Tab-separated table of C-alpha atoms in Angstrom:
chain	number	residue	atom	x	y	z
A	1	MET	CA	-8.834	-10.562	7.715
A	2	LYS	CA	-10.993	-8.729	10.045
A	3	LEU	CA	-12.201	-10.539	12.786
A	4	LEU	CA	-15.887	-9.546	14.545
A	5	GLU	CA	-15.410	-7.948	18.230
A	6	TYR	CA	-16.605	-11.064	20.072
A	7	GLU	CA	-13.890	-12.890	17.987
A	8	ALA	CA	-11.138	-10.521	18.516
A	9	LYS	CA	-12.216	-10.971	22.660
A	10	GLU	CA	-11.852	-14.516	22.710
A	11	TYR	CA	-7.990	-14.014	21.840
A	12	PHE	CA	-7.568	-10.994	23.963
A	13	ARG	CA	-8.582	-13.373	26.951
A	14	LYS	CA	-6.407	-15.852	25.762
A	15	TYR	CA	-3.275	-13.324	26.289
A	16	GLY	CA	-4.498	-12.116	29.584
A	17	ILE	CA	-6.457	-9.105	28.546
A	18	PRO	CA	-9.170	-8.550	30.611
A	19	THR	CA	-12.649	-7.758	29.051
A	20	PRO	CA	-16.120	-7.425	30.213
A	21	GLU	CA	-18.226	-10.730	30.208
A	22	GLY	CA	-20.095	-11.489	27.125
A	23	VAL	CA	-22.241	-13.609	24.833
A	24	MET	CA	-22.761	-13.824	21.035
A	25	VAL	CA	-26.281	-14.340	19.992
A	26	SER	CA	-28.177	-14.015	16.554
A	27	ASP	CA	-31.500	-13.954	17.776
A	28	SER	CA	-33.940	-12.144	19.945
A	29	ASN	CA	-34.910	-15.075	21.886
A	30	THR	CA	-31.355	-16.096	22.843
A	31	ALA	CA	-30.607	-12.321	23.651
A	32	PHE	CA	-33.341	-12.785	26.195
A	33	GLU	CA	-31.482	-15.391	27.866
A	34	ALA	CA	-28.100	-14.149	27.799
A	35	ALA	CA	-29.218	-10.796	29.608
A	36	LYS	CA	-31.155	-12.809	32.189
A	37	ARG	CA	-27.782	-15.006	32.680
A	38	LEU	CA	-25.659	-12.021	32.838
A	39	GLY	CA	-28.314	-10.596	35.636
A	40	LYS	CA	-27.614	-6.955	34.951
A	41	PRO	CA	-27.891	-4.199	32.557
A	42	VAL	CA	-26.142	-5.182	29.003
A	43	VAL	CA	-24.844	-3.198	26.110
A	44	ILE	CA	-25.951	-4.688	22.707
A	45	LYS	CA	-23.378	-4.494	19.909
A	46	ALA	CA	-24.127	-5.092	16.211
A	47	GLN	CA	-21.225	-7.695	15.105
A	48	LEU	CA	-20.097	-6.493	11.667
A	49	PRO	CA	-16.235	-5.886	10.402
A	50	VAL	CA	-16.681	-2.023	10.049
A	51	GLY	CA	-15.763	0.965	12.239
A	52	GLY	CA	-18.637	3.466	13.600
A	53	ARG	CA	-21.135	1.014	14.941
A	54	GLY	CA	-22.214	3.527	17.494
A	55	LYS	CA	-22.664	6.232	15.684
A	56	ALA	CA	-24.770	4.388	13.046
A	57	GLY	CA	-26.921	3.109	15.929
A	58	GLY	CA	-25.814	-0.373	16.221
A	59	ILE	CA	-24.940	-0.220	19.813
A	60	LYS	CA	-27.755	0.120	22.609
A	61	PHE	CA	-28.322	-0.235	26.138
A	62	ALA	CA	-31.088	-2.521	27.984
A	63	ASP	CA	-31.676	-2.961	31.834
A	64	THR	CA	-33.662	-5.737	31.862
A	65	PRO	CA	-33.754	-9.496	29.423
A	66	ILE	CA	-36.946	-8.014	27.966
A	67	GLU	CA	-35.650	-4.878	26.693
A	68	ALA	CA	-32.841	-6.534	25.620
A	69	ARG	CA	-34.975	-9.049	23.515
A	70	GLU	CA	-36.766	-5.637	22.149
A	71	VAL	CA	-33.415	-4.050	21.088
A	72	ALA	CA	-32.109	-7.355	19.753
A	73	ASP	CA	-35.369	-7.366	17.668
A	74	GLU	CA	-34.719	-3.752	16.252
A	75	LEU	CA	-31.214	-4.496	15.806
A	76	LEU	CA	-31.399	-7.943	13.880
A	77	GLY	CA	-31.636	-7.485	10.028
A	78	MET	CA	-30.492	-3.425	10.107
A	79	GLU	CA	-28.566	-2.206	7.497
A	80	ILE	CA	-24.915	-0.461	8.938
A	81	LYS	CA	-22.549	1.052	6.180
A	82	GLY	CA	-24.324	-1.318	3.654
A	83	LEU	CA	-23.939	-4.565	5.625
A	84	VAL	CA	-26.894	-6.509	7.368
A	85	VAL	CA	-26.525	-7.459	11.118
A	86	LYS	CA	-26.619	-10.744	11.605
A	87	LYS	CA	-25.021	-11.218	14.972
A	88	LEU	CA	-25.207	-9.502	18.353
A	89	TYR	CA	-22.857	-9.068	21.397
A	90	ILE	CA	-24.638	-9.049	24.743
A	91	GLU	CA	-22.220	-7.855	27.096
A	92	GLU	CA	-22.425	-6.566	30.864
A	93	LYS	CA	-22.664	-2.719	31.076
A	94	ILE	CA	-19.979	-1.328	33.001
A	95	GLU	CA	-19.473	1.926	35.065
A	96	ILE	CA	-16.865	3.637	33.426
A	97	LYS	CA	-14.209	6.405	34.796
A	98	ASP	CA	-12.163	7.420	31.893
A	99	GLU	CA	-11.872	5.833	28.399
A	100	ILE	CA	-8.443	5.729	26.417
A	101	TYR	CA	-7.373	4.556	22.779
A	102	LEU	CA	-4.391	1.901	22.658
A	103	GLY	CA	-3.774	0.066	19.214
A	104	ILE	CA	-0.805	-1.774	17.894
A	105	THR	CA	-0.205	-1.106	14.047
A	106	ILE	CA	2.484	-1.349	11.373
A	107	ASP	CA	4.320	1.698	10.220
A	108	ARG	CA	5.046	0.439	6.725
A	109	ASN	CA	7.478	3.761	6.400
A	110	ASN	CA	9.527	2.359	8.820
A	111	ASN	CA	9.046	-1.310	8.559
A	112	ARG	CA	8.099	-1.935	12.156
A	113	TYR	CA	5.053	-1.891	14.633
A	114	VAL	CA	4.332	1.011	16.384
A	115	VAL	CA	1.803	1.808	19.817
A	116	LEU	CA	-0.486	4.409	19.383
A	117	ALA	CA	-1.891	5.476	22.968
A	118	SER	CA	-4.285	8.595	23.554
A	119	LYS	CA	-6.250	9.805	26.206
A	120	GLU	CA	-9.339	10.653	23.814
A	121	GLY	CA	-10.405	7.010	23.907
A	122	GLY	CA	-14.149	6.292	22.605
A	123	VAL	CA	-13.776	8.143	19.453
A	124	GLU	CA	-12.362	7.272	16.035
A	125	ILE	CA	-8.573	7.969	15.948
A	126	GLU	CA	-8.298	9.148	12.695
A	127	GLU	CA	-10.145	12.128	13.806
A	128	VAL	CA	-8.085	12.858	16.824
A	129	ALA	CA	-4.657	12.434	14.224
A	130	SER	CA	-6.359	14.995	12.060
A	131	LYS	CA	-7.716	17.614	14.186
A	132	THR	CA	-5.189	17.259	17.705
A	133	PRO	CA	-2.125	14.744	16.689
A	134	GLU	CA	-0.196	16.235	19.623
A	135	LYS	CA	-2.805	14.238	21.708
A	136	ILE	CA	-1.614	10.625	20.206
A	137	ILE	CA	1.353	9.312	22.116
A	138	ARG	CA	3.485	7.350	19.216
A	139	HIS	CA	6.201	4.528	20.020
A	140	GLN	CA	7.980	2.911	17.389
A	141	ILE	CA	9.148	-0.780	18.430
A	142	ASP	CA	12.585	-2.053	17.532
A	143	PRO	CA	12.364	-5.198	15.600
A	144	ILE	CA	14.859	-6.775	17.189
A	145	MET	CA	14.743	-5.670	20.787
A	146	GLY	CA	11.015	-6.107	20.898
A	147	LEU	CA	8.759	-3.926	23.440
A	148	ARG	CA	10.327	-4.018	26.647
A	149	ASN	CA	8.575	-3.254	30.251
A	150	PHE	CA	10.445	-0.103	30.556
A	151	HIS	CA	9.088	1.434	26.982
A	152	ALA	CA	5.352	0.347	28.147
A	153	ASN	CA	6.319	1.909	31.509
A	154	HIS	CA	7.462	5.383	29.567
A	155	ILE	CA	4.032	5.294	27.414
A	156	ALA	CA	1.641	5.048	30.377
A	157	LYS	CA	3.506	7.799	32.276
A	158	GLU	CA	3.237	9.694	28.939
A	159	LEU	CA	-0.489	9.456	29.424
A	160	GLY	CA	-0.241	10.602	32.906
A	161	TYR	CA	-0.323	7.167	34.923
A	162	HIS	CA	1.781	6.570	37.720
A	163	GLY	CA	2.319	3.389	40.305
A	164	LYS	CA	-0.114	0.697	40.235
A	165	MET	CA	-2.162	2.019	37.331
A	166	MET	CA	1.098	2.911	35.269
A	167	ARG	CA	2.044	-0.899	35.754
A	168	SER	CA	-1.344	-2.107	34.895
A	169	PHE	CA	-1.628	0.234	31.953
A	170	ALA	CA	1.985	-0.968	30.870
A	171	SER	CA	0.852	-4.875	31.012
A	172	PHE	CA	-2.256	-4.177	28.631
A	173	ILE	CA	0.655	-2.494	25.882
A	174	ILE	CA	2.767	-5.798	26.320
A	175	ARG	CA	-0.089	-8.046	25.899
A	176	LEU	CA	-1.331	-6.361	23.005
A	177	TYR	CA	2.175	-6.587	21.484
A	178	SER	CA	2.346	-10.122	21.904
A	179	LEU	CA	-1.047	-10.920	20.332
A	180	ALA	CA	-0.087	-8.371	17.537
A	181	ARG	CA	3.250	-10.252	16.890
A	182	ASP	CA	2.099	-13.785	17.447
A	183	MET	CA	-1.550	-13.219	15.413
A	184	ASP	CA	0.682	-11.215	12.472
A	185	ALA	CA	-1.963	-8.216	12.932
A	186	GLU	CA	-1.800	-5.441	10.774
A	187	LEU	CA	-3.961	-3.580	13.413
A	188	THR	CA	-5.227	-4.583	16.837
A	189	GLU	CA	-6.603	-1.889	19.021
A	190	ILE	CA	-8.749	-1.291	22.205
A	191	ASN	CA	-11.050	1.842	21.543
A	192	PRO	CA	-12.103	2.479	24.295
A	193	LEU	CA	-10.057	1.093	26.865
A	194	VAL	CA	-11.975	1.901	29.825
A	195	GLU	CA	-11.014	2.698	33.245
A	196	THR	CA	-13.252	1.569	36.287
A	197	GLU	CA	-13.181	1.214	39.842
A	198	GLU	CA	-11.250	-2.616	39.390
A	199	GLY	CA	-9.042	-1.380	37.166
A	200	PHE	CA	-8.856	-1.424	33.004
A	201	LEU	CA	-10.644	-3.591	30.795
A	202	ALA	CA	-11.185	-3.816	26.786
A	203	ALA	CA	-14.564	-2.344	26.085
A	204	ASP	CA	-14.004	-2.632	22.319
A	205	ALA	CA	-11.824	-4.954	20.514
A	206	ARG	CA	-10.382	-4.988	17.110
A	207	LEU	CA	-7.893	-7.309	15.496
A	208	ASN	CA	-7.076	-7.387	11.910
A	209	ILE	CA	-4.617	-10.105	10.484
A	210	ASP	CA	-2.511	-10.162	7.657
A	211	ASN	CA	-3.821	-12.425	4.706
A	212	ASN	CA	-0.871	-13.347	3.850
A	213	ALA	CA	-0.177	-15.036	7.148
A	214	LEU	CA	-3.413	-17.333	7.157
A	215	PHE	CA	-1.705	-20.323	6.292
A	216	ARG	CA	-0.039	-20.240	9.928
A	217	HIS	CA	-3.593	-19.461	11.449
A	218	LYS	CA	-5.396	-22.348	10.088
A	219	GLU	CA	-8.528	-21.999	12.789
A	220	LEU	CA	-9.781	-19.118	11.249
A	221	GLU	CA	-10.474	-20.622	7.902
A	222	ASP	CA	-14.359	-21.008	8.970
A	223	LYS	CA	-14.239	-17.016	9.464
A	224	LEU	CA	-13.497	-15.799	6.370
A	225	LEU	CA	-16.934	-15.228	5.046
A	226	ASP	CA	-17.532	-12.854	8.096
A	227	SER	CA	-14.462	-11.024	7.510
A	228	TYR	CA	-14.874	-9.994	4.127
A	229	GLN	CA	-18.377	-9.416	4.520
A	230	GLY	CA	-19.001	-6.217	2.275
A	231	GLU	CA	-15.758	-6.174	0.927
A	232	LEU	CA	-15.491	-9.282	-1.279
A	233	THR	CA	-18.406	-10.848	-3.287
A	234	THR	CA	-19.350	-14.563	-2.703
A	235	ARG	CA	-17.426	-15.722	-5.821
A	236	GLU	CA	-14.379	-13.638	-4.346
A	237	ILE	CA	-14.475	-15.407	-1.010
A	238	GLU	CA	-14.987	-19.025	-2.550
A	239	ALA	CA	-11.796	-18.013	-4.540
A	240	ARG	CA	-10.029	-17.459	-1.784
A	241	ARG	CA	-10.643	-20.536	-0.219
A	242	ARG	CA	-9.650	-22.427	-3.206
A	243	GLU	CA	-6.707	-20.496	-3.297
A	244	LEU	CA	-6.945	-18.182	-6.521
A	245	THR	CA	-5.890	-14.809	-7.068
A	246	TYR	CA	-9.391	-13.567	-8.231
A	247	VAL	CA	-11.127	-10.207	-8.546
A	248	GLU	CA	-14.594	-9.966	-10.065
A	249	LEU	CA	-15.450	-7.499	-12.396
A	250	ASP	CA	-18.731	-6.540	-14.872
A	251	GLY	CA	-18.022	-8.038	-18.035
A	252	ASN	CA	-18.617	-11.239	-19.455
A	253	ILE	CA	-15.347	-12.365	-20.881
A	254	GLY	CA	-13.521	-14.332	-18.346
A	255	ILE	CA	-9.606	-13.723	-17.974
A	256	ILE	CA	-6.662	-15.829	-17.035
A	257	GLY	CA	-3.412	-14.541	-17.099
A	258	ASN	CA	0.009	-15.267	-15.349
A	259	GLY	CA	1.477	-12.020	-13.367
A	260	ALA	CA	-0.878	-9.151	-12.436
A	261	GLY	CA	1.088	-7.044	-15.181
A	262	LEU	CA	0.127	-9.198	-17.817
A	263	THR	CA	-3.161	-9.586	-16.866
A	264	MET	CA	-4.277	-6.239	-16.538
A	265	ALA	CA	-2.475	-5.228	-20.003
A	266	THR	CA	-4.968	-8.442	-20.937
A	267	LEU	CA	-7.871	-6.695	-19.231
A	268	ASP	CA	-6.925	-3.179	-21.372
A	269	THR	CA	-6.609	-4.926	-24.417
A	270	VAL	CA	-10.175	-6.593	-24.240
A	271	MET	CA	-11.510	-2.946	-23.742
A	272	LEU	CA	-10.006	-1.377	-26.430
A	273	LYS	CA	-11.517	-3.850	-28.354
A	274	GLY	CA	-14.819	-2.939	-27.515
A	275	GLY	CA	-15.379	-5.924	-24.724
A	276	LYS	CA	-15.579	-5.812	-20.939
A	277	ALA	CA	-13.659	-8.504	-18.526
A	278	ALA	CA	-15.577	-10.602	-16.202
A	279	ASN	CA	-12.897	-10.864	-14.028
A	280	PHE	CA	-9.107	-10.755	-12.958
A	281	LEU	CA	-7.552	-14.060	-12.515
A	282	ASP	CA	-3.495	-14.397	-12.006
A	283	LEU	CA	-2.264	-17.583	-12.163
A	284	GLY	CA	1.341	-16.744	-10.880
A	285	GLY	CA	4.059	-18.252	-11.604
A	286	GLY	CA	4.711	-21.939	-12.026
A	287	ALA	CA	1.262	-23.063	-12.288
A	288	THR	CA	0.617	-26.834	-12.394
A	289	PRO	CA	-2.094	-28.649	-14.820
A	290	GLU	CA	-4.314	-29.055	-11.656
A	291	LYS	CA	-4.153	-25.461	-10.806
A	292	ILE	CA	-4.948	-24.318	-14.034
A	293	GLU	CA	-7.960	-26.935	-14.302
A	294	LYS	CA	-9.016	-25.599	-11.190
A	295	ALA	CA	-9.063	-21.757	-12.445
A	296	ALA	CA	-10.417	-22.906	-15.662
A	297	LYS	CA	-13.439	-24.419	-14.261
A	298	PHE	CA	-13.973	-21.422	-11.733
A	299	VAL	CA	-14.353	-18.945	-14.179
A	300	LEU	CA	-16.258	-21.338	-17.034
A	301	ASN	CA	-18.618	-22.003	-14.345
A	302	ASP	CA	-19.413	-18.197	-13.735
A	303	GLU	CA	-22.686	-17.799	-15.087
A	304	ARG	CA	-21.794	-14.227	-16.397
A	305	THR	CA	-18.861	-15.353	-18.215
A	306	GLU	CA	-19.524	-16.386	-22.380
A	307	ALA	CA	-16.050	-16.927	-23.238
A	308	LEU	CA	-12.656	-17.526	-21.791
A	309	LEU	CA	-9.657	-15.705	-22.569
A	310	VAL	CA	-6.163	-17.341	-21.888
A	311	ASN	CA	-2.754	-14.999	-22.290
A	312	VAL	CA	0.217	-16.440	-20.826
A	313	LEU	CA	4.014	-15.878	-20.853
A	314	GLY	CA	5.625	-19.277	-20.335
A	315	GLY	CA	8.946	-19.019	-18.368
A	316	ILE	CA	8.648	-21.365	-15.278
A	317	THR	CA	5.103	-21.763	-16.373
A	318	ARG	CA	4.979	-24.191	-19.124
A	319	CYS	CA	2.806	-23.902	-22.067
A	320	ASP	CA	1.961	-27.622	-22.268
A	321	HIS	CA	0.723	-27.427	-18.463
A	322	ILE	CA	-1.606	-24.381	-19.676
A	323	ALA	CA	-3.170	-26.615	-22.354
A	324	GLU	CA	-3.201	-29.694	-20.432
A	325	GLY	CA	-5.051	-27.912	-17.809
A	326	LEU	CA	-7.526	-26.133	-20.015
A	327	VAL	CA	-8.319	-29.319	-21.680
A	328	ASN	CA	-9.028	-30.885	-18.463
A	329	ALA	CA	-11.371	-27.935	-17.281
A	330	ARG	CA	-13.579	-28.149	-20.659
A	331	ASN	CA	-14.205	-31.604	-20.547
A	332	GLU	CA	-15.142	-31.348	-16.981
A	333	VAL	CA	-17.234	-28.239	-17.059
A	334	LYS	CA	-20.896	-29.224	-18.260
A	335	VAL	CA	-21.213	-25.732	-20.257
A	336	GLU	CA	-19.654	-25.272	-23.339
A	337	LYS	CA	-18.139	-22.050	-23.874
A	338	PRO	CA	-15.657	-20.770	-26.274
A	339	ILE	CA	-11.795	-20.555	-24.853
A	340	VAL	CA	-9.419	-18.615	-26.897
A	341	VAL	CA	-5.617	-18.942	-25.797
A	342	ARG	CA	-2.594	-16.923	-26.688
A	343	MET	CA	0.451	-18.317	-24.907
A	344	MET	CA	3.791	-18.532	-25.903
A	345	GLY	CA	7.206	-19.433	-24.374
A	346	THR	CA	8.346	-22.876	-22.626
A	347	ASN	CA	7.193	-25.764	-24.501
A	348	GLU	CA	4.903	-23.650	-26.513
A	349	GLU	CA	4.958	-26.372	-29.401
A	350	GLU	CA	3.774	-29.235	-27.249
A	351	GLY	CA	1.167	-26.638	-25.908
A	352	ARG	CA	-0.187	-25.849	-29.033
A	353	GLU	CA	-0.477	-29.371	-30.263
A	354	ILE	CA	-2.574	-30.467	-27.029
A	355	LEU	CA	-5.106	-27.176	-28.054
A	356	LYS	CA	-5.215	-28.013	-31.802
A	357	ASN	CA	-6.309	-31.794	-31.055
A	358	ALA	CA	-8.891	-30.416	-28.433
A	359	GLY	CA	-10.339	-28.049	-31.224
A	360	ILE	CA	-9.545	-24.957	-29.003
A	361	ASP	CA	-8.091	-21.382	-30.913
A	362	MET	CA	-4.989	-20.342	-30.291
A	363	LEU	CA	-3.851	-17.008	-31.481
A	364	ASP	CA	-0.258	-15.481	-31.962
A	365	THR	CA	-0.712	-12.092	-30.178
A	366	MET	CA	-2.418	-10.795	-27.694
A	367	GLU	CA	-4.290	-8.342	-29.569
A	368	MET	CA	-5.524	-10.853	-31.780
A	369	ALA	CA	-6.744	-13.335	-29.125
A	370	ALA	CA	-8.951	-10.251	-27.482
A	371	GLU	CA	-10.162	-9.256	-30.714
A	372	LYS	CA	-11.273	-13.191	-31.101
A	373	ALA	CA	-12.947	-13.547	-27.634
A	374	VAL	CA	-14.622	-9.927	-28.106
A	375	LYS	CA	-16.180	-11.125	-31.339
A	376	LEU	CA	-17.226	-14.457	-29.977
A	377	VAL	CA	-19.033	-12.582	-27.337
A	378	GLU	CA	-20.619	-10.467	-29.812
A	379	GLY	CA	-21.874	-12.986	-31.879
A	380	ASN	CA	-23.029	-15.209	-28.452
């Protein structure tokens, strides 16, 4: 989950990381009022969950409130990397002495956080890593010991800071690590971290949170739409809200399976039989009738789905639960679409009987079920 800059800066301030004063706006008149209230030249930034906004023209400056309104009119509705700008962050313009990069991300090879720091701030760190990797300081954080003050001081010294400036920069590192750890961040970075006459400021802010940890951060649920903008479709976002593992494809046969391997095999089989899948929906293990009903209704309510193919190997997932959930879903959905089922395993006979009484086809093999679903779609 990628927070927008203004959202990330709210968390930065909670952890004592100073940022320039700013206001989020969504129309040009509010931009005028924000610039007037700040009472100084401002920088106006498009709020999108992507990098490279500056190079794409999404960051501009304004000396007066009137100019801020004109710039806001120009930026709002602008398209950057396929995303439409709907929000702007109006922030005080600051006098910069130097720009530094500071970030904390996960080193998956070593299973730990790593601090990245460079005097080459203000440019994409990937570019620095590719062309001049020696300019990036890396410090692996031991998961048991954590990040201590002497570690942070050492990083600051390697960047060339001493005395008060060293302690100030080290403080940024410690606070950024605390934020990353507490928020289950996959990446948090400041680019640039700027040096001013008064000290250091986070001129930019990035905070990407592990989706698997969102249950620990319920306050972020209403930010999902902005976070997934440009990455997921509207239905994929809605599926996440319903706690369904769902990927939208471009066919017309809805697919539900249990386990990623089986579901992917089902997609391949449908394609071999001449059809195209409308989605990939994985129930996982031990699905309850309620979850199965929710999943089936979600797929059947998709306008693109002309038939539903369910392929389940029952272990901890019970076949009678699958059948019960499918029958309930079909009875709830207002449109009539054919459902083809192949399932085997725990309580298979009970499940078969439930489906038979409801008039739902159940076939013996995945190949037979896929072929039947394709024929139903071809015959409309």
